[in-house]
């Protein structure tokens, strides 16, 4: 049963709840994952498939399912797997871009610091695939809303889930959330553009700057591909300055800067800047590990 009220959940719990709701309400939804949650409630829904560690084959299977009228959700273990899935993901994106068929495929991928250091920055892999939407959540409520939107679409979507936020709690509502950028804080002196775990860092930095008489915008980009040019253009043209606060993904930061140059070059009053956000320490618990 879909909750019609707001409640407090961790990001992992919020996303799991949305998937269970989707499985219960839409017979075309299927989940391909390497594991199940601790409570195992998805076993009773019949369309949660346990897959081997064979990401290219799993994503290829999911693309075929999507072309055949299903809505597959693939849960990968991290961005270290991206090189192996680029071929089937590129094909799905190209088909969607050409408008030949609907490809309602969702990939859930944890993103950011990993204990063994194997995660890959997504900027050099995912932002140049036409037809692919890449979004990154900055809170449990936004994560749940983005997944609901992705599950209702007709194109492939990659949902990045910051590892640093997987155990963090927040208010989760029943509504879908648009993929467009969000203005978290308004200022007039500089624009801080960021995504995922960087939103909290940028918001804290803006509060510190305010104490020094500098009022900063904070933009949660939300969609990393395609980038929401409209809000970025409007805010950078007003403030004349841009600093991209990125969670250790300099290639993606350069991409955001390039868009800002294209859209607001004549309005810039200072060189573009970037800052690597320090992600919060990841707390791993049995519940966190088994939920995903």
Short mmCIF file of C-alpha atoms in Angstrom, two decimals:
data_model
loop_
_atom_site.label_atom_id
_atom_site.label_comp_id
_atom_site.label_asym_id
_atom_site.label_seq_id
_atom_site.Cartn_x
_atom_site.Cartn_y
_atom_site.Cartn_z
CA UNK A 1 0.00 0.00 0.00
CA UNK A 2 1.38 3.41 -1.01
CA UNK A 3 1.77 5.80 1.88
CA UNK A 4 0.00 9.15 1.40
CA UNK A 5 1.80 10.82 4.28
CA UNK A 6 5.29 12.05 5.01
CA UNK A 7 7.54 10.07 7.32
CA UNK A 8 11.20 9.83 8.29
CA UNK A 9 13.36 7.22 6.55
CA UNK A 10 16.98 6.69 5.58
CA UNK A 11 17.82 6.96 1.88
CA UNK A 12 18.20 3.19 1.61
CA UNK A 13 14.84 2.63 3.30
CA UNK A 14 13.10 5.27 1.17
CA UNK A 15 14.31 3.76 -2.11
CA UNK A 16 13.47 0.24 -0.99
CA UNK A 17 9.97 1.36 -0.03
CA UNK A 18 9.41 2.92 -3.47
CA UNK A 19 10.52 -0.26 -5.22
CA UNK A 20 8.24 -2.44 -3.09
CA UNK A 21 5.33 -0.08 -3.85
CA UNK A 22 6.13 -0.18 -7.57
CA UNK A 23 6.27 -3.98 -7.60
CA UNK A 24 2.93 -4.16 -5.80
CA UNK A 25 1.14 -1.63 -8.01
CA UNK A 26 2.64 -2.19 -11.49
CA UNK A 27 2.89 -5.74 -12.90
CA UNK A 28 5.43 -4.60 -15.52
CA UNK A 29 8.04 -3.61 -12.90
CA UNK A 30 10.82 -6.12 -12.20
CA UNK A 31 13.98 -5.79 -10.10
CA UNK A 32 17.35 -7.34 -10.95
CA UNK A 33 19.68 -7.28 -7.96
CA UNK A 34 22.55 -9.26 -6.47
CA UNK A 35 20.81 -9.46 -3.09
CA UNK A 36 17.59 -8.94 -1.15
CA UNK A 37 16.80 -6.97 1.99
CA UNK A 38 16.96 -8.34 5.53
CA UNK A 39 13.18 -8.68 5.86
CA UNK A 40 12.86 -10.42 2.50
CA UNK A 41 9.40 -8.98 1.82
CA UNK A 42 10.17 -8.62 -1.89
CA UNK A 43 10.27 -12.43 -2.20
CA UNK A 44 6.48 -12.48 -1.96
CA UNK A 45 6.08 -10.18 -4.97
CA UNK A 46 7.66 -12.61 -7.43
CA UNK A 47 9.50 -10.14 -9.68
CA UNK A 48 12.66 -9.52 -7.65
CA UNK A 49 15.34 -11.57 -9.39
CA UNK A 50 18.69 -12.40 -7.78
CA UNK A 51 21.43 -12.00 -10.40
CA UNK A 52 25.05 -13.17 -10.57
CA UNK A 53 27.94 -10.71 -10.62
CA UNK A 54 27.74 -10.30 -14.39
CA UNK A 55 26.80 -6.67 -14.88
CA UNK A 56 27.09 -6.49 -18.65
CA UNK A 57 24.81 -9.49 -19.06
CA UNK A 58 22.36 -8.21 -16.43
CA UNK A 59 22.07 -4.77 -18.04
CA UNK A 60 21.78 -6.37 -21.48
CA UNK A 61 18.94 -8.54 -20.18
CA UNK A 62 17.26 -5.49 -18.66
CA UNK A 63 17.48 -3.60 -21.96
CA UNK A 64 15.73 -6.50 -23.67
CA UNK A 65 13.06 -6.56 -20.97
CA UNK A 66 12.48 -2.81 -21.37
CA UNK A 67 12.14 -3.13 -25.14
CA UNK A 68 9.67 -5.96 -24.53
CA UNK A 69 7.34 -3.83 -22.41
CA UNK A 70 8.68 -4.39 -18.90
CA UNK A 71 10.05 -1.77 -16.47
CA UNK A 72 13.26 -3.29 -15.09
CA UNK A 73 15.20 -1.77 -12.20
CA UNK A 74 18.83 -2.90 -12.05
CA UNK A 75 20.69 -2.49 -8.74
CA UNK A 76 24.45 -2.36 -9.21
CA UNK A 77 26.98 -2.28 -6.37
CA UNK A 78 28.96 0.78 -7.45
CA UNK A 79 30.29 2.96 -10.25
CA UNK A 80 33.35 0.70 -10.55
CA UNK A 81 31.06 -1.43 -12.72
CA UNK A 82 30.41 1.33 -15.27
CA UNK A 83 33.06 0.33 -17.85
CA UNK A 84 31.53 -3.14 -18.17
CA UNK A 85 27.98 -1.89 -18.85
CA UNK A 86 28.73 0.95 -21.26
CA UNK A 87 28.03 -1.12 -24.39
CA UNK A 88 24.43 -2.18 -23.55
CA UNK A 89 23.71 1.14 -21.85
CA UNK A 90 24.94 3.09 -24.89
CA UNK A 91 22.72 0.99 -27.15
CA UNK A 92 19.67 1.56 -24.95
CA UNK A 93 20.35 5.30 -24.84
CA UNK A 94 20.78 5.49 -28.61
CA UNK A 95 17.49 3.66 -29.20
CA UNK A 96 15.70 6.03 -26.82
CA UNK A 97 17.32 9.07 -28.42
CA UNK A 98 16.19 8.03 -31.89
CA UNK A 99 12.65 7.58 -30.60
CA UNK A 100 12.33 4.15 -32.18
CA UNK A 101 11.10 2.42 -29.04
CA UNK A 102 10.46 3.15 -25.38
CA UNK A 103 13.27 1.97 -23.10
CA UNK A 104 11.92 2.35 -19.52
CA UNK A 105 15.05 1.13 -17.75
CA UNK A 106 16.26 2.32 -14.32
CA UNK A 107 19.76 1.72 -12.96
CA UNK A 108 20.38 2.32 -9.25
CA UNK A 109 24.08 2.88 -8.55
CA UNK A 110 25.77 3.83 -5.25
CA UNK A 111 28.10 6.75 -5.90
CA UNK A 112 31.02 8.33 -4.09
CA UNK A 113 33.63 7.23 -1.59
CA UNK A 114 34.06 3.47 -1.32
CA UNK A 115 36.16 1.76 1.34
CA UNK A 116 38.33 -0.07 -1.17
CA UNK A 117 38.64 2.97 -3.44
CA UNK A 118 37.14 1.34 -6.53
CA UNK A 119 34.37 3.80 -7.38
CA UNK A 120 34.78 5.70 -10.63
CA UNK A 121 33.88 9.36 -11.25
CA UNK A 122 30.80 9.34 -13.47
CA UNK A 123 31.68 12.48 -15.43
CA UNK A 124 33.83 10.69 -17.98
CA UNK A 125 31.41 7.80 -18.48
CA UNK A 126 27.77 8.89 -18.41
CA UNK A 127 27.37 12.55 -19.33
CA UNK A 128 27.99 12.10 -23.05
CA UNK A 129 25.45 9.38 -23.84
CA UNK A 130 22.57 11.01 -25.77
CA UNK A 131 19.21 9.70 -24.61
CA UNK A 132 20.43 8.81 -21.10
CA UNK A 133 19.22 10.70 -18.03
CA UNK A 134 21.55 10.73 -15.01
CA UNK A 135 20.22 12.07 -11.70
CA UNK A 136 21.80 12.25 -8.24
CA UNK A 137 19.91 12.41 -4.95
CA UNK A 138 20.86 14.77 -2.11
CA UNK A 139 18.36 13.55 0.52
CA UNK A 140 16.06 10.58 1.20
CA UNK A 141 12.97 12.52 0.10
CA UNK A 142 14.55 13.59 -3.18
CA UNK A 143 15.86 10.07 -3.81
CA UNK A 144 12.38 8.57 -3.40
CA UNK A 145 10.79 11.24 -5.60
CA UNK A 146 13.39 10.80 -8.34
CA UNK A 147 12.91 7.03 -8.37
CA UNK A 148 9.14 7.47 -8.71
CA UNK A 149 9.68 9.78 -11.68
CA UNK A 150 12.17 7.38 -13.26
CA UNK A 151 9.73 4.48 -12.91
CA UNK A 152 7.05 6.42 -14.78
CA UNK A 153 9.24 7.46 -17.73
CA UNK A 154 9.99 5.92 -21.11
CA UNK A 155 13.77 6.44 -21.28
CA UNK A 156 16.75 4.92 -19.47
CA UNK A 157 17.60 6.64 -16.19
CA UNK A 158 20.63 6.23 -13.93
CA UNK A 159 19.92 7.12 -10.30
CA UNK A 160 23.12 7.83 -8.36
CA UNK A 161 22.84 7.26 -4.61
CA UNK A 162 25.62 8.97 -2.61
CA UNK A 163 27.19 6.42 -0.28
CA UNK A 164 27.77 9.14 2.30
CA UNK A 165 23.99 9.69 2.53
CA UNK A 166 22.67 6.13 2.37
CA UNK A 167 22.18 5.92 6.13
CA UNK A 168 21.08 9.53 6.64
CA UNK A 169 17.45 10.13 7.59
CA UNK A 170 15.03 12.68 6.20
CA UNK A 171 11.40 13.40 5.47
CA UNK A 172 9.96 11.31 2.65
CA UNK A 173 6.67 12.16 0.95
CA UNK A 174 4.49 10.32 -1.58
CA UNK A 175 5.13 12.55 -4.60
CA UNK A 176 7.37 12.22 -7.64
CA UNK A 177 10.06 14.89 -8.10
CA UNK A 178 10.98 16.57 -11.37
CA UNK A 179 14.48 16.01 -12.74
CA UNK A 180 15.17 19.77 -12.96
CA UNK A 181 17.70 21.65 -10.82
CA UNK A 182 16.58 23.13 -7.49
CA UNK A 183 17.58 26.46 -5.95
CA UNK A 184 18.33 25.47 -2.36
CA UNK A 185 19.50 28.92 -1.24
CA UNK A 186 19.36 32.32 -2.94
CA UNK A 187 22.16 34.88 -2.84
CA UNK A 188 23.51 37.67 -5.00
CA UNK A 189 27.32 37.44 -4.84
CA UNK A 190 28.27 33.94 -6.03
CA UNK A 191 26.60 30.74 -7.22
CA UNK A 192 27.61 27.39 -5.74
CA UNK A 193 26.51 24.56 -8.05
CA UNK A 194 26.66 21.02 -6.72
CA UNK A 195 24.92 17.65 -6.47
CA UNK A 196 24.48 14.70 -4.13
CA UNK A 197 26.50 14.85 -0.90
CA UNK A 198 27.97 18.16 -2.07
CA UNK A 199 24.67 19.95 -1.36
CA UNK A 200 25.15 19.76 2.41
CA UNK A 201 28.76 20.94 2.06
CA UNK A 202 27.79 23.87 -0.17
CA UNK A 203 24.91 24.86 2.11
CA UNK A 204 27.23 24.90 5.13
CA UNK A 205 29.79 26.94 3.19
CA UNK A 206 27.09 29.42 2.16
CA UNK A 207 26.09 29.86 5.81
CA UNK A 208 29.72 30.59 6.73
CA UNK A 209 30.06 33.08 3.88
CA UNK A 210 26.87 34.82 4.97
CA UNK A 211 28.53 35.58 8.30
CA UNK A 212 31.24 37.39 6.35
CA UNK A 213 28.77 39.43 4.31
CA UNK A 214 28.84 37.24 1.19
CA UNK A 215 25.49 35.81 0.11
CA UNK A 216 25.76 32.68 -2.02
CA UNK A 217 23.32 30.77 -4.18
CA UNK A 218 23.26 27.01 -3.71
CA UNK A 219 21.99 25.04 -6.69
CA UNK A 220 21.29 21.31 -6.40
CA UNK A 221 21.74 20.30 -10.04
CA UNK A 222 19.80 17.03 -9.51
CA UNK A 223 20.07 16.07 -13.20
CA UNK A 224 23.68 15.66 -14.30
CA UNK A 225 22.73 14.62 -17.82
CA UNK A 226 21.10 16.43 -19.39
CA UNK A 227 22.11 19.42 -17.28
CA UNK A 228 19.41 21.97 -16.39
CA UNK A 229 20.88 24.93 -18.26
CA UNK A 230 18.02 27.32 -17.52
CA UNK A 231 18.49 27.70 -13.77
CA UNK A 232 22.30 27.64 -14.00
CA UNK A 233 22.23 30.33 -16.68
CA UNK A 234 19.81 32.54 -14.77
CA UNK A 235 21.70 32.40 -11.47
CA UNK A 236 25.23 32.78 -12.90
CA UNK A 237 24.11 35.73 -15.01
CA UNK A 238 22.77 37.37 -11.86
CA UNK A 239 25.70 36.68 -9.52
CA UNK A 240 28.49 36.81 -12.11
CA UNK A 241 30.45 34.09 -10.30
CA UNK A 242 30.37 30.30 -10.18
CA UNK A 243 32.06 27.73 -7.97
CA UNK A 244 31.31 24.06 -8.67
CA UNK A 245 31.37 22.05 -5.44
CA UNK A 246 31.88 18.45 -6.48
CA UNK A 247 32.15 15.15 -4.55
CA UNK A 248 35.50 14.10 -6.04
CA UNK A 249 34.31 14.17 -9.65
CA UNK A 250 36.42 16.84 -11.40
CA UNK A 251 35.43 15.74 -14.92
CA UNK A 252 31.79 16.44 -14.14
CA UNK A 253 32.75 19.75 -12.52
CA UNK A 254 34.50 20.78 -15.75
CA UNK A 255 31.36 19.86 -17.68
CA UNK A 256 29.24 22.14 -15.46
CA UNK A 257 31.78 24.95 -15.92
CA UNK A 258 31.70 24.49 -19.69
CA UNK A 259 27.92 24.87 -19.72
CA UNK A 260 28.20 28.02 -17.59
CA UNK A 261 30.72 29.49 -20.03
CA UNK A 262 28.43 28.76 -22.96
CA UNK A 263 25.39 30.26 -21.25
CA UNK A 264 26.78 33.20 -19.24
CA UNK A 265 30.26 34.11 -20.50
CA UNK A 266 29.55 37.82 -20.99
CA UNK A 267 28.11 38.09 -17.46
CA UNK A 268 31.08 36.59 -15.58
CA UNK A 269 32.93 38.91 -13.20
CA UNK A 270 35.56 36.39 -12.05
CA UNK A 271 37.18 33.13 -13.23
CA UNK A 272 35.15 29.98 -12.67
CA UNK A 273 36.12 27.99 -9.59
CA UNK A 274 35.75 24.50 -8.23
CA UNK A 275 36.07 22.86 -4.84
CA UNK A 276 36.14 19.18 -3.96
CA UNK A 277 33.48 18.49 -1.34
CA UNK A 278 34.59 16.49 1.67
CA UNK A 279 32.05 13.71 2.02
CA UNK A 280 30.80 12.79 5.50
CA UNK A 281 32.18 9.59 7.02
CA UNK A 282 30.28 6.55 5.83
CA UNK A 283 28.67 4.58 8.63
CA UNK A 284 28.08 0.97 7.63
CA UNK A 285 25.65 -1.09 9.68
CA UNK A 286 24.15 -4.49 9.12
CA UNK A 287 20.84 -2.84 8.25
CA UNK A 288 22.47 -0.47 5.75
CA UNK A 289 24.37 -3.27 4.04
CA UNK A 290 21.50 -5.74 3.80
CA UNK A 291 18.85 -3.21 2.77
CA UNK A 292 20.60 -2.47 -0.50
#
